[in-house]
DNA sequence: TAGCATTTAATTGTACACAATTTAATTTTA
DNA sequence: TAAAATTAAATTGTGTACAATTAAATGCTA
């Protein structure tokens, strides 16, 4: 009985995370429409805005994405003129991703996004901190499973 | 300064939800491999195991998915022989999804999944309950935004 | 140093997600 | 009741995710 509830709760939580993720992505979709980028592309840009010129490998490590996802995504971003892709001279295996002028300038337009998002989620600092801790906890456990 | 941290936290939280969602899906991928179904397909099966014969519309309402996602997915599930699709006689616009014998029998094989998953996530009841409440909260706010 | 192992991207193939449009059936209303 | 509006699926097109494989460059070692 008690165990049974426990299991139902598990299903609910996983489904809720799945649903919340899509709802948040939807919020970002609206906010990022102007910048003509998707949420995963925005994540790449956040990394590049913080530190320009990273390899695909480095981006993948930070975002937990492989080249199967990144390569086509980065090509789309290149086609949109916000990043550049070039082979590293030191190691021809690596591809270095860097911001174009246009990509760099988008940073200013993106600055309002976090504020907007927090507003849309309407959560206070305590809630945010608590949730962040819980998620960090889960993530650590999940990623150490493998 | 304080505001700034707040915003960073927001980025972290959204990114963490995005990452946790993918990690959980990976866990399910391993657990569902035997049953030859994906996590979204498993969600459909959960609903059908609970109450057989639902329309695409009803499934979509519960899962927050539209026909653009469901139609091809349900066709794949039909091709795998675990569900049937037939037009409703009362309302020819609706398509009724129901379990096949094979789909119904999979329920037994799926019973161990929640236990396995809770184990893999290694969370106690308190954590699960707290997280569930927080996510419910967020979801309510997000879905009332529109 | 030649050959094997490893590393980094790219490629291939499958499966969601979702916006936007289309098609067909049903309901509403003028 | 015929035309307009609404509803339910399907379709079309774009963009992730990710497993598995391939190709090319680099490192390692016998």
Coordinates of C-alpha atoms (C1' of nucleotides) in Angstrom, one line a residue:
Chain A
X1 CA 0.0 0.0 0.0
X2 CA 2.5 2.5 1.1
X3 CA 5.0 1.2 -1.4
X4 CA 2.4 1.5 -4.1
X5 CA 1.9 5.2 -3.5
X6 CA 5.6 5.6 -3.6
X7 CA 5.7 4.1 -7.0
X8 CA 2.8 6.2 -8.3
X9 CA 4.6 9.2 -7.0
X10 CA 7.7 8.2 -9.0
X11 CA 5.6 8.1 -12.2
X12 CA 4.1 11.5 -11.4
X13 CA 7.5 13.1 -10.8
X14 CA 9.1 11.8 -13.9
X15 CA 6.1 12.9 -15.9
X16 CA 6.1 16.2 -14.2
X17 CA 9.7 16.9 -15.0
X18 CA 9.1 15.9 -18.6
X19 CA 6.1 18.3 -18.7
X20 CA 7.8 21.1 -16.9
X21 CA 10.8 20.9 -19.2
X22 CA 8.5 21.3 -22.3
X23 CA 6.6 24.2 -20.7
X24 CA 9.8 26.0 -19.9
X25 CA 11.1 25.4 -23.4
X26 CA 7.8 27.0 -24.6
X27 CA 8.5 30.1 -22.5
X28 CA 11.9 30.4 -24.0
X29 CA 10.5 29.8 -27.4
X30 CA 8.5 33.0 -27.1
X31 CA 11.3 35.0 -25.6
X32 CA 13.9 33.8 -28.1
X33 CA 11.7 34.2 -31.1
X34 CA 13.0 37.7 -31.7
X35 CA 16.6 36.5 -31.5
X36 CA 15.8 33.8 -34.0
X37 CA 17.2 31.0 -31.9
X38 CA 16.0 27.9 -30.1
X39 CA 16.6 27.1 -26.4
X40 CA 19.5 24.6 -27.0
X41 CA 21.1 27.2 -29.3
X42 CA 20.6 29.8 -26.6
X43 CA 22.5 27.5 -24.2
X44 CA 25.4 27.4 -26.7
X45 CA 25.3 31.1 -26.9
X46 CA 25.4 31.5 -23.1
X47 CA 28.6 29.5 -23.1
X48 CA 30.2 31.5 -25.9
X49 CA 29.1 34.8 -24.4
X50 CA 30.8 33.8 -21.2
X51 CA 34.0 32.6 -23.0
X52 CA 34.3 32.9 -26.8
X53 CA 35.9 30.2 -28.9
X54 CA 35.3 26.7 -27.6
X55 CA 35.6 23.4 -29.4
X56 CA 32.6 21.2 -30.1
X57 CA 33.9 18.8 -27.5
X58 CA 34.0 21.5 -24.8
X59 CA 30.5 22.6 -25.6
X60 CA 29.3 19.0 -25.5
X61 CA 30.9 18.4 -22.2
X62 CA 29.2 21.4 -20.6
X63 CA 25.8 20.7 -22.2
X64 CA 25.9 16.9 -22.1
X65 CA 25.3 16.8 -25.8
X66 CA 27.2 14.7 -28.4
X67 CA 28.3 15.6 -31.9
X68 CA 25.2 13.9 -33.3
X69 CA 23.2 16.7 -31.8
X70 CA 25.7 19.5 -31.9
X71 CA 27.1 19.3 -35.4
X72 CA 23.8 19.9 -37.2
X73 CA 22.7 22.5 -34.6
X74 CA 26.0 24.4 -35.0
X75 CA 25.7 24.3 -38.8
X76 CA 22.2 25.9 -38.5
X77 CA 23.6 28.6 -36.2
X78 CA 26.4 29.1 -38.7
X79 CA 23.9 29.5 -41.5
X80 CA 22.1 32.1 -39.4
X81 CA 25.4 34.0 -39.1
X82 CA 25.7 34.0 -35.3
X83 CA 28.7 31.7 -35.0
X84 CA 31.7 30.5 -37.0
X85 CA 33.1 27.0 -37.3
X86 CA 36.8 26.4 -38.1
X87 CA 39.2 23.5 -37.7
X88 CA 41.8 24.0 -35.0
X89 CA 45.3 24.5 -36.4
X90 CA 46.9 22.7 -33.5
X91 CA 44.6 19.7 -33.6
X92 CA 42.9 19.2 -36.9
X93 CA 40.4 16.9 -35.2
X94 CA 38.8 19.7 -33.2
X95 CA 36.4 22.3 -34.5
X96 CA 36.5 25.6 -32.9
X97 CA 33.2 27.5 -32.5
X98 CA 33.3 31.2 -32.1
X99 CA 30.9 34.2 -32.1
X100 CA 30.5 36.3 -35.2
X101 CA 29.9 40.1 -34.7
X102 CA 26.2 39.4 -35.1
X103 CA 26.4 36.7 -32.5
X104 CA 28.3 38.8 -30.1
X105 CA 25.8 41.7 -30.5
X106 CA 22.9 39.4 -29.7
X107 CA 24.1 39.3 -26.1
X108 CA 22.7 42.7 -25.4
X109 CA 19.3 41.8 -26.8
X110 CA 19.3 38.6 -24.7
X111 CA 20.0 40.3 -21.4
X112 CA 16.3 40.8 -20.6
X113 CA 15.5 37.1 -21.0
X114 CA 16.4 35.8 -17.5
X115 CA 14.3 38.5 -15.8
X116 CA 11.4 37.8 -18.1
X117 CA 11.6 34.1 -17.4
X118 CA 11.8 34.4 -13.7
X119 CA 8.8 36.7 -13.9
X120 CA 6.9 34.2 -16.0
X121 CA 7.7 31.4 -13.6
X122 CA 6.8 33.7 -10.7
X123 CA 9.0 32.0 -8.1
X124 CA 10.7 33.6 -5.2
X125 CA 14.3 33.2 -4.3
X126 CA 13.7 30.6 -1.7
X127 CA 11.8 28.4 -4.0
X128 CA 14.4 28.8 -6.7
X129 CA 17.2 27.9 -4.3
X130 CA 15.4 24.9 -2.9
X131 CA 14.5 23.6 -6.3
X132 CA 18.0 24.1 -7.5
X133 CA 19.5 22.1 -4.7
X134 CA 17.1 19.3 -5.2
X135 CA 17.8 19.1 -8.9
X136 CA 21.5 19.3 -8.3
X137 CA 21.2 16.4 -6.0
X138 CA 19.2 14.3 -8.4
X139 CA 21.5 15.2 -11.3
X140 CA 24.6 14.1 -9.4
X141 CA 23.0 10.8 -8.5
X142 CA 21.7 10.1 -12.0
X143 CA 25.0 11.0 -13.7
X144 CA 27.0 8.8 -11.3
X145 CA 24.8 5.9 -12.0
X146 CA 26.4 5.1 -15.3
Chain B
X1 CA 24.4 42.0 -7.6
X2 CA 21.8 40.1 -5.7
X3 CA 19.5 40.4 -8.7
X4 CA 22.3 39.1 -10.9
X5 CA 22.7 35.9 -8.9
X6 CA 19.0 35.5 -9.1
X7 CA 19.2 35.5 -12.8
X8 CA 22.1 33.1 -13.0
X9 CA 20.2 30.8 -10.8
X10 CA 17.3 30.9 -13.2
X11 CA 19.6 29.8 -16.0
X12 CA 20.9 27.0 -13.9
X13 CA 17.5 25.8 -12.9
X14 CA 16.1 25.7 -16.4
X15 CA 19.2 24.0 -17.7
X16 CA 19.1 21.6 -14.8
X17 CA 15.5 20.7 -15.5
X18 CA 16.4 20.2 -19.2
X19 CA 19.3 18.0 -18.2
X20 CA 17.5 16.0 -15.5
X21 CA 14.7 15.3 -18.0
X22 CA 17.2 13.8 -20.4
X23 CA 18.9 11.8 -17.7
X24 CA 15.6 10.3 -16.5
X25 CA 14.6 9.5 -20.1
X26 CA 17.9 7.7 -20.4
X27 CA 17.1 5.6 -17.3
X28 CA 13.7 4.8 -18.8
X29 CA 15.4 3.9 -22.1
X30 CA 17.3 1.2 -20.4
X31 CA 14.4 -0.1 -18.5
X32 CA 12.0 0.0 -21.5
X33 CA 14.4 -1.6 -23.9
X34 CA 13.1 -5.0 -23.2
X35 CA 9.5 -3.9 -23.8
X36 CA 10.5 -2.3 -27.0
X37 CA 9.0 1.1 -26.3
X38 CA 10.1 4.6 -25.7
X39 CA 9.3 6.8 -22.6
X40 CA 6.5 8.8 -24.4
X41 CA 5.1 5.5 -25.6
X42 CA 5.2 4.1 -22.1
X43 CA 3.2 7.1 -20.9
X44 CA 0.5 6.3 -23.4
X45 CA 0.6 2.7 -22.2
X46 CA 0.2 3.8 -18.6
X47 CA -3.0 5.6 -19.5
X48 CA -4.3 2.7 -21.5
X49 CA -3.4 0.2 -18.8
X50 CA -5.4 2.3 -16.3
X51 CA -8.4 2.7 -18.7
X52 CA -8.4 1.0 -22.1
X53 CA -9.8 2.7 -25.2
X54 CA -9.2 6.4 -25.3
X55 CA -9.3 8.8 -28.2
X56 CA -6.2 10.6 -29.5
X57 CA -7.8 13.8 -28.1
X58 CA -8.1 12.3 -24.6
X59 CA -4.5 11.0 -24.6
X60 CA -3.3 14.3 -25.8
X61 CA -5.1 16.2 -23.1
X62 CA -3.6 14.0 -20.4
X63 CA -0.1 14.1 -21.9
X64 CA -0.1 17.7 -23.2
X65 CA 0.7 16.4 -26.6
X66 CA -0.9 17.3 -29.9
X67 CA -1.8 15.1 -32.9
X68 CA 1.4 16.2 -34.6
X69 CA 3.3 14.2 -32.0
X70 CA 0.8 11.5 -31.2
X71 CA -0.4 10.4 -34.7
X72 CA 3.0 9.2 -35.9
X73 CA 3.9 7.8 -32.5
X74 CA 0.6 5.8 -32.3
X75 CA 1.2 4.5 -35.8
X76 CA 4.6 3.2 -34.6
X77 CA 3.0 1.5 -31.6
X78 CA 0.3 0.0 -33.9
X79 CA 3.0 -1.3 -36.2
X80 CA 4.7 -2.9 -33.1
X81 CA 1.4 -4.6 -32.4
X82 CA 0.7 -3.2 -28.9
X83 CA -2.2 -0.9 -29.7
X84 CA -5.1 -0.7 -32.2
X85 CA -6.4 2.5 -33.9
X86 CA -9.9 2.7 -35.2
X87 CA -12.3 5.5 -36.0
X88 CA -15.1 6.0 -33.6
X89 CA -18.5 4.9 -34.9
X90 CA -20.4 7.7 -33.0
X91 CA -18.0 10.4 -34.1
X92 CA -16.0 9.7 -37.3
X93 CA -13.6 12.5 -36.4
X94 CA -12.3 10.7 -33.4
X95 CA -9.8 7.8 -33.4
X96 CA -10.0 5.3 -30.6
X97 CA -6.8 3.8 -29.3
X98 CA -7.0 0.5 -27.5
X99 CA -4.7 -2.2 -26.3
X100 CA -4.1 -5.4 -28.2
X101 CA -3.6 -8.6 -26.3
X102 CA 0.1 -8.1 -26.6
X103 CA -0.1 -4.6 -25.3
X104 CA -2.3 -5.7 -22.4
X105 CA 0.2 -8.5 -21.5
X106 CA 3.1 -6.0 -21.4
X107 CA 1.6 -4.6 -18.3
X108 CA 3.0 -7.5 -16.2
X109 CA 6.4 -7.0 -17.6
X110 CA 6.3 -3.3 -16.9
X111 CA 5.4 -3.7 -13.2
X112 CA 9.0 -3.7 -12.0
X113 CA 9.8 -0.4 -13.8
X114 CA 8.7 2.1 -11.1
X115 CA 10.6 0.2 -8.4
X116 CA 13.7 0.0 -10.5
X117 CA 13.5 3.7 -11.3
X118 CA 13.1 4.9 -7.7
X119 CA 16.1 2.7 -6.9
X120 CA 18.1 4.3 -9.7
X121 CA 17.1 7.8 -8.5
X122 CA 17.8 6.7 -4.9
X123 CA 15.4 9.3 -3.4
X124 CA 13.5 8.8 -0.2
X125 CA 9.8 9.5 0.2
X126 CA 10.3 12.9 1.7
X127 CA 12.4 14.1 -1.1
X128 CA 10.0 12.7 -3.7
X129 CA 7.0 14.3 -2.0
X130 CA 8.8 17.7 -1.7
X131 CA 10.0 17.7 -5.3
X132 CA 6.5 16.6 -6.5
X133 CA 4.9 19.5 -4.7
X134 CA 7.4 22.0 -6.1
X135 CA 7.0 20.7 -9.6
X136 CA 3.2 20.7 -9.3
X137 CA 3.4 24.3 -8.2
X138 CA 5.6 25.4 -11.1
X139 CA 3.5 23.5 -13.6
X140 CA 0.3 25.1 -12.5
X141 CA 1.8 28.5 -12.8
X142 CA 3.4 27.8 -16.2
X143 CA 0.2 26.3 -17.6
X144 CA -1.9 29.2 -16.4
X145 CA 0.4 31.7 -18.1
X146 CA -1.0 31.2 -21.5
Chain C
dT1 C1' 59.0 4.4 -36.4
dA2 C1' 55.3 1.5 -38.1
dG3 C1' 51.1 -0.1 -36.5
dC4 C1' 47.6 0.0 -33.1
dA5 C1' 44.6 2.6 -30.0
dT6 C1' 42.4 6.7 -28.9
dT7 C1' 40.1 11.0 -29.8
dT8 C1' 37.1 14.3 -32.3
dA9 C1' 33.6 15.3 -35.6
dA10 C1' 30.6 14.0 -38.9
dT11 C1' 27.2 10.9 -40.6
dT12 C1' 23.1 7.7 -40.6
dG13 C1' 18.9 6.4 -38.9
dT14 C1' 15.0 6.5 -35.6
dA15 C1' 11.9 9.0 -32.6
dC16 C1' 10.0 12.7 -30.5
dA17 C1' 8.1 17.9 -30.1
dC18 C1' 5.6 21.4 -32.0
dA19 C1' 3.9 25.3 -35.2
dA20 C1' 1.1 25.7 -39.1
dT21 C1' -1.9 24.0 -42.4
dT22 C1' -5.3 20.7 -44.3
dT23 C1' -9.1 17.5 -44.4
dA24 C1' -13.2 15.5 -43.0
dA25 C1' -16.9 15.3 -39.7
dT26 C1' -20.0 17.5 -36.7
dT27 C1' -22.3 21.4 -34.6
dT28 C1' -24.2 25.8 -34.6
dT29 C1' -26.8 29.4 -36.4
dA30 C1' -28.9 32.6 -39.6
Chain D
dT1 C1' -31.8 23.3 -43.4
dA2 C1' -27.9 25.2 -45.9
dA3 C1' -23.9 27.8 -44.8
dA4 C1' -20.6 29.0 -41.4
dA5 C1' -18.0 27.7 -37.4
dT6 C1' -15.9 24.3 -34.7
dT7 C1' -13.6 20.1 -33.7
dA8 C1' -10.4 15.9 -34.3
dA9 C1' -6.7 13.9 -36.8
dA10 C1' -3.5 14.0 -40.2
dT11 C1' 0.1 16.2 -42.7
dT12 C1' 4.1 19.1 -43.6
dG13 C1' 8.2 21.1 -42.2
dT14 C1' 11.9 22.3 -38.8
dG15 C1' 14.7 21.2 -34.9
dT16 C1' 16.4 18.6 -31.4
dA17 C1' 18.2 14.0 -29.0
dC18 C1' 20.8 10.0 -29.2
dA19 C1' 22.6 5.3 -30.5
dA20 C1' 25.7 3.4 -33.7
dT21 C1' 29.0 3.8 -37.2
dT22 C1' 32.6 6.1 -40.0
dA23 C1' 36.6 9.0 -41.1
dA24 C1' 40.4 11.5 -40.1
dA25 C1' 44.0 13.1 -37.0
dT26 C1' 46.8 12.3 -33.1
dG27 C1' 49.1 9.5 -29.4
dC28 C1' 51.1 5.5 -27.8
dT29 C1' 54.0 1.5 -27.8
dA30 C1' 56.3 -2.6 -29.1

